[in-house]
Amino acid sequence: MGANEFVTYQSGVNAEEAFRTAVADAQLWHGSGGRTGTIAEKAAEGFVIVSAEPVSEATAEKTAARVLAGDDEQWAEIRDKRGPAGGIAVAGGQREHQVTIPAVPGGHADLEAAVVAAMSGKLAEGEFVVYREVSGEYRSEGTRVLGGRLTVPTMGARTQTGWLWFGNAPR
């Protein structure tokens, strides 16, 4: 019986919630019957925090690779397919905002203008909207957007945006 290395990013500042969400998503996509080789197998084992100080996703991935390569015996339990997952706090990764489009007389000129209005004051320094991934339900007349609720993905915040989870899991 082998093992697969896994590395997955999950948005969210709270480690416990982000871990549970990552496990649930993996179980949804890969099943929960065992031997998926994903973080889905770590529901019972839990996780250990390798670094709670937020770093870029690229730096987190390099650290995870070093831990998985066995360069540091301190983290041997993460390399064990029956051990916990490792977690590294990430800054600048993707996060999602649930926002309401503010009402204005005559509506907003288009969806981009509605997003700009809805996100006013919500972006952290360096953060930007990933417009191609905006989703939600809204009312419109022609191209004018009158109101609604949107999920607005962003990236680039210099604050913590999520967790990189990694380890070995049975397959």
Tab-separated table of C-alpha atoms in Angstrom:
chain	number	residue	atom	x	y	z
A	1	MET	CA	0.000	0.000	0.000
A	2	GLY	CA	1.552	3.226	-1.178
A	3	ALA	CA	1.245	6.885	-0.427
A	4	ASN	CA	0.883	10.085	-2.428
A	5	GLU	CA	2.235	13.478	-1.561
A	6	PHE	CA	-0.411	16.172	-1.609
A	7	VAL	CA	-0.194	19.959	-1.527
A	8	THR	CA	-3.360	22.058	-1.512
A	9	TYR	CA	-4.229	25.689	-0.789
A	10	GLN	CA	-7.345	26.629	1.153
A	11	SER	CA	-8.489	30.190	1.755
A	12	GLY	CA	-9.364	31.262	5.283
A	13	VAL	CA	-7.483	32.708	8.238
A	14	ASN	CA	-8.661	30.229	10.884
A	15	ALA	CA	-6.498	27.090	10.568
A	16	GLU	CA	-9.110	24.686	11.967
A	17	GLU	CA	-11.853	25.940	9.626
A	18	ALA	CA	-9.544	26.027	6.591
A	19	PHE	CA	-8.368	22.466	7.316
A	20	ARG	CA	-11.927	21.152	7.676
A	21	THR	CA	-12.923	22.873	4.426
A	22	ALA	CA	-9.901	21.459	2.553
A	23	VAL	CA	-10.680	17.938	3.818
A	24	ALA	CA	-14.383	18.264	2.938
A	25	ASP	CA	-13.580	19.557	-0.570
A	26	ALA	CA	-11.164	16.678	-1.175
A	27	GLN	CA	-13.743	14.171	0.082
A	28	LEU	CA	-16.310	15.682	-2.278
A	29	TRP	CA	-13.985	15.424	-5.290
A	30	HIS	CA	-12.096	12.214	-4.460
A	31	GLY	CA	-14.439	10.337	-2.132
A	32	SER	CA	-14.208	9.460	1.527
A	33	GLY	CA	-13.817	5.692	1.251
A	34	GLY	CA	-10.091	5.777	1.954
A	35	ARG	CA	-6.900	5.583	-0.079
A	36	THR	CA	-7.490	8.726	-2.142
A	37	GLY	CA	-3.925	9.971	-1.713
A	38	THR	CA	-5.282	13.423	-0.809
A	39	ILE	CA	-5.885	15.545	2.258
A	40	ALA	CA	-9.252	13.740	2.460
A	41	GLU	CA	-7.360	11.019	4.387
A	42	LYS	CA	-6.272	13.454	7.114
A	43	ALA	CA	-9.674	14.080	8.732
A	44	ALA	CA	-8.785	11.914	11.752
A	45	GLU	CA	-5.048	12.701	11.869
A	46	GLY	CA	-5.514	16.446	11.879
A	47	PHE	CA	-2.662	18.860	11.246
A	48	VAL	CA	0.410	20.518	12.730
A	49	ILE	CA	1.377	24.111	12.009
A	50	VAL	CA	4.785	24.350	10.363
A	51	SER	CA	4.617	28.157	10.168
A	52	ALA	CA	1.919	30.510	11.460
A	53	GLU	CA	3.758	33.545	10.049
A	54	PRO	CA	2.148	34.262	6.644
A	55	VAL	CA	4.461	33.916	3.637
A	56	SER	CA	3.848	33.985	-0.104
A	57	GLU	CA	2.328	30.877	-1.656
A	58	ALA	CA	5.602	30.274	-3.554
A	59	THR	CA	7.619	30.396	-0.320
A	60	ALA	CA	5.102	28.109	1.398
A	61	GLU	CA	5.387	25.610	-1.475
A	62	LYS	CA	9.200	25.617	-1.207
A	63	THR	CA	9.015	25.042	2.549
A	64	ALA	CA	6.510	22.211	2.056
A	65	ALA	CA	8.813	20.610	-0.537
A	66	ARG	CA	11.755	20.749	1.911
A	67	VAL	CA	9.666	19.181	4.679
A	68	LEU	CA	8.389	16.437	2.352
A	69	ALA	CA	11.917	15.781	1.033
A	70	GLY	CA	13.012	14.880	4.556
A	71	ASP	CA	15.485	17.693	5.118
A	72	ASP	CA	14.293	18.216	8.718
A	73	GLU	CA	13.530	15.411	11.178
A	74	GLN	CA	11.416	17.828	13.230
A	75	TRP	CA	8.616	17.259	10.706
A	76	ALA	CA	8.957	13.489	10.176
A	77	GLU	CA	5.364	12.918	11.313
A	78	ILE	CA	4.113	14.950	8.309
A	79	ARG	CA	5.948	12.589	5.940
A	80	ASP	CA	4.213	9.585	7.532
A	81	LYS	CA	1.142	8.572	5.517
A	82	ARG	CA	-0.649	7.958	8.820
A	83	GLY	CA	0.532	11.228	10.365
A	84	PRO	CA	-1.002	14.687	10.378
A	85	ALA	CA	-0.940	17.174	7.520
A	86	GLY	CA	1.402	20.140	7.691
A	87	GLY	CA	0.085	23.686	7.462
A	88	ILE	CA	1.740	26.956	6.468
A	89	ALA	CA	-0.005	30.333	6.689
A	90	VAL	CA	-0.146	32.072	3.288
A	91	ALA	CA	-0.398	35.770	2.437
A	92	GLY	CA	-1.402	37.009	-0.999
A	93	GLY	CA	-3.309	33.920	-2.068
A	94	GLN	CA	-6.825	33.960	-3.385
A	95	ARG	CA	-9.713	34.772	-1.085
A	96	GLU	CA	-13.388	35.376	-1.721
A	97	HIS	CA	-15.614	38.220	-0.627
A	98	GLN	CA	-19.404	37.844	-0.450
A	99	VAL	CA	-20.727	41.323	-1.264
A	100	THR	CA	-23.970	43.122	-1.995
A	101	ILE	CA	-24.092	45.470	-4.967
A	102	PRO	CA	-25.080	48.873	-3.567
A	103	ALA	CA	-28.188	50.470	-5.026
A	104	VAL	CA	-27.678	53.672	-7.003
A	105	PRO	CA	-30.224	55.614	-9.084
A	106	GLY	CA	-30.251	54.152	-12.607
A	107	GLY	CA	-27.898	51.314	-11.632
A	108	HIS	CA	-24.210	50.781	-12.349
A	109	ALA	CA	-22.892	51.150	-15.924
A	110	ASP	CA	-21.849	47.473	-16.112
A	111	LEU	CA	-20.783	44.512	-13.971
A	112	GLU	CA	-17.241	45.824	-13.498
A	113	ALA	CA	-18.580	49.133	-12.164
A	114	ALA	CA	-20.904	47.204	-9.826
A	115	VAL	CA	-17.961	45.148	-8.532
A	116	VAL	CA	-15.903	48.291	-7.935
A	117	ALA	CA	-18.773	49.822	-5.934
A	118	ALA	CA	-19.420	46.626	-3.961
A	119	MET	CA	-15.730	46.216	-3.079
A	120	SER	CA	-15.201	49.829	-2.029
A	121	GLY	CA	-13.174	49.853	1.201
A	122	LYS	CA	-12.825	46.055	1.315
A	123	LEU	CA	-9.482	45.497	-0.418
A	124	ALA	CA	-6.289	45.212	1.608
A	125	GLU	CA	-3.080	46.889	0.475
A	126	GLY	CA	-1.832	45.244	-2.722
A	127	GLU	CA	-5.024	43.219	-3.205
A	128	PHE	CA	-6.793	43.134	-6.568
A	129	VAL	CA	-10.026	41.668	-7.980
A	130	VAL	CA	-9.842	38.613	-10.268
A	131	TYR	CA	-12.636	39.870	-12.544
A	132	ARG	CA	-12.881	36.787	-14.788
A	133	GLU	CA	-13.925	34.693	-11.763
A	134	VAL	CA	-16.626	37.010	-10.323
A	135	SER	CA	-19.912	35.151	-9.923
A	136	GLY	CA	-23.302	35.663	-8.346
A	137	GLU	CA	-26.832	36.754	-9.020
A	138	TYR	CA	-27.766	40.274	-9.992
A	139	ARG	CA	-30.567	42.229	-11.672
A	140	SER	CA	-29.848	44.201	-14.807
A	141	GLU	CA	-31.472	46.292	-17.505
A	142	GLY	CA	-29.377	46.006	-20.634
A	143	THR	CA	-25.786	46.407	-19.486
A	144	ARG	CA	-26.758	48.396	-16.374
A	145	VAL	CA	-26.538	46.446	-13.106
A	146	LEU	CA	-29.250	47.336	-10.596
A	147	GLY	CA	-28.372	45.173	-7.599
A	148	GLY	CA	-27.638	41.689	-6.319
A	149	ARG	CA	-25.100	39.543	-4.464
A	150	LEU	CA	-21.667	38.610	-5.786
A	151	THR	CA	-18.761	36.354	-4.904
A	152	VAL	CA	-15.659	38.385	-5.713
A	153	PRO	CA	-12.304	36.574	-5.725
A	154	THR	CA	-9.215	38.637	-4.960
A	155	MET	CA	-5.475	38.040	-4.791
A	156	GLY	CA	-2.365	39.874	-3.676
A	157	ALA	CA	-3.300	40.917	-0.139
A	158	ARG	CA	-0.259	41.301	2.057
A	159	THR	CA	-2.259	39.903	4.951
A	160	GLN	CA	-2.968	36.240	5.594
A	161	THR	CA	-5.418	34.816	3.069
A	162	GLY	CA	-5.223	31.080	3.663
A	163	TRP	CA	-3.246	27.935	4.407
A	164	LEU	CA	-1.087	25.610	2.361
A	165	TRP	CA	-1.755	22.027	3.517
A	166	PHE	CA	0.618	19.210	2.599
A	167	GLY	CA	1.741	15.735	3.568
A	168	ASN	CA	1.546	12.090	2.547
A	169	ALA	CA	-1.699	10.147	2.363
A	170	PRO	CA	-2.535	6.476	1.687
A	171	ARG	CA	-3.499	5.538	-1.857
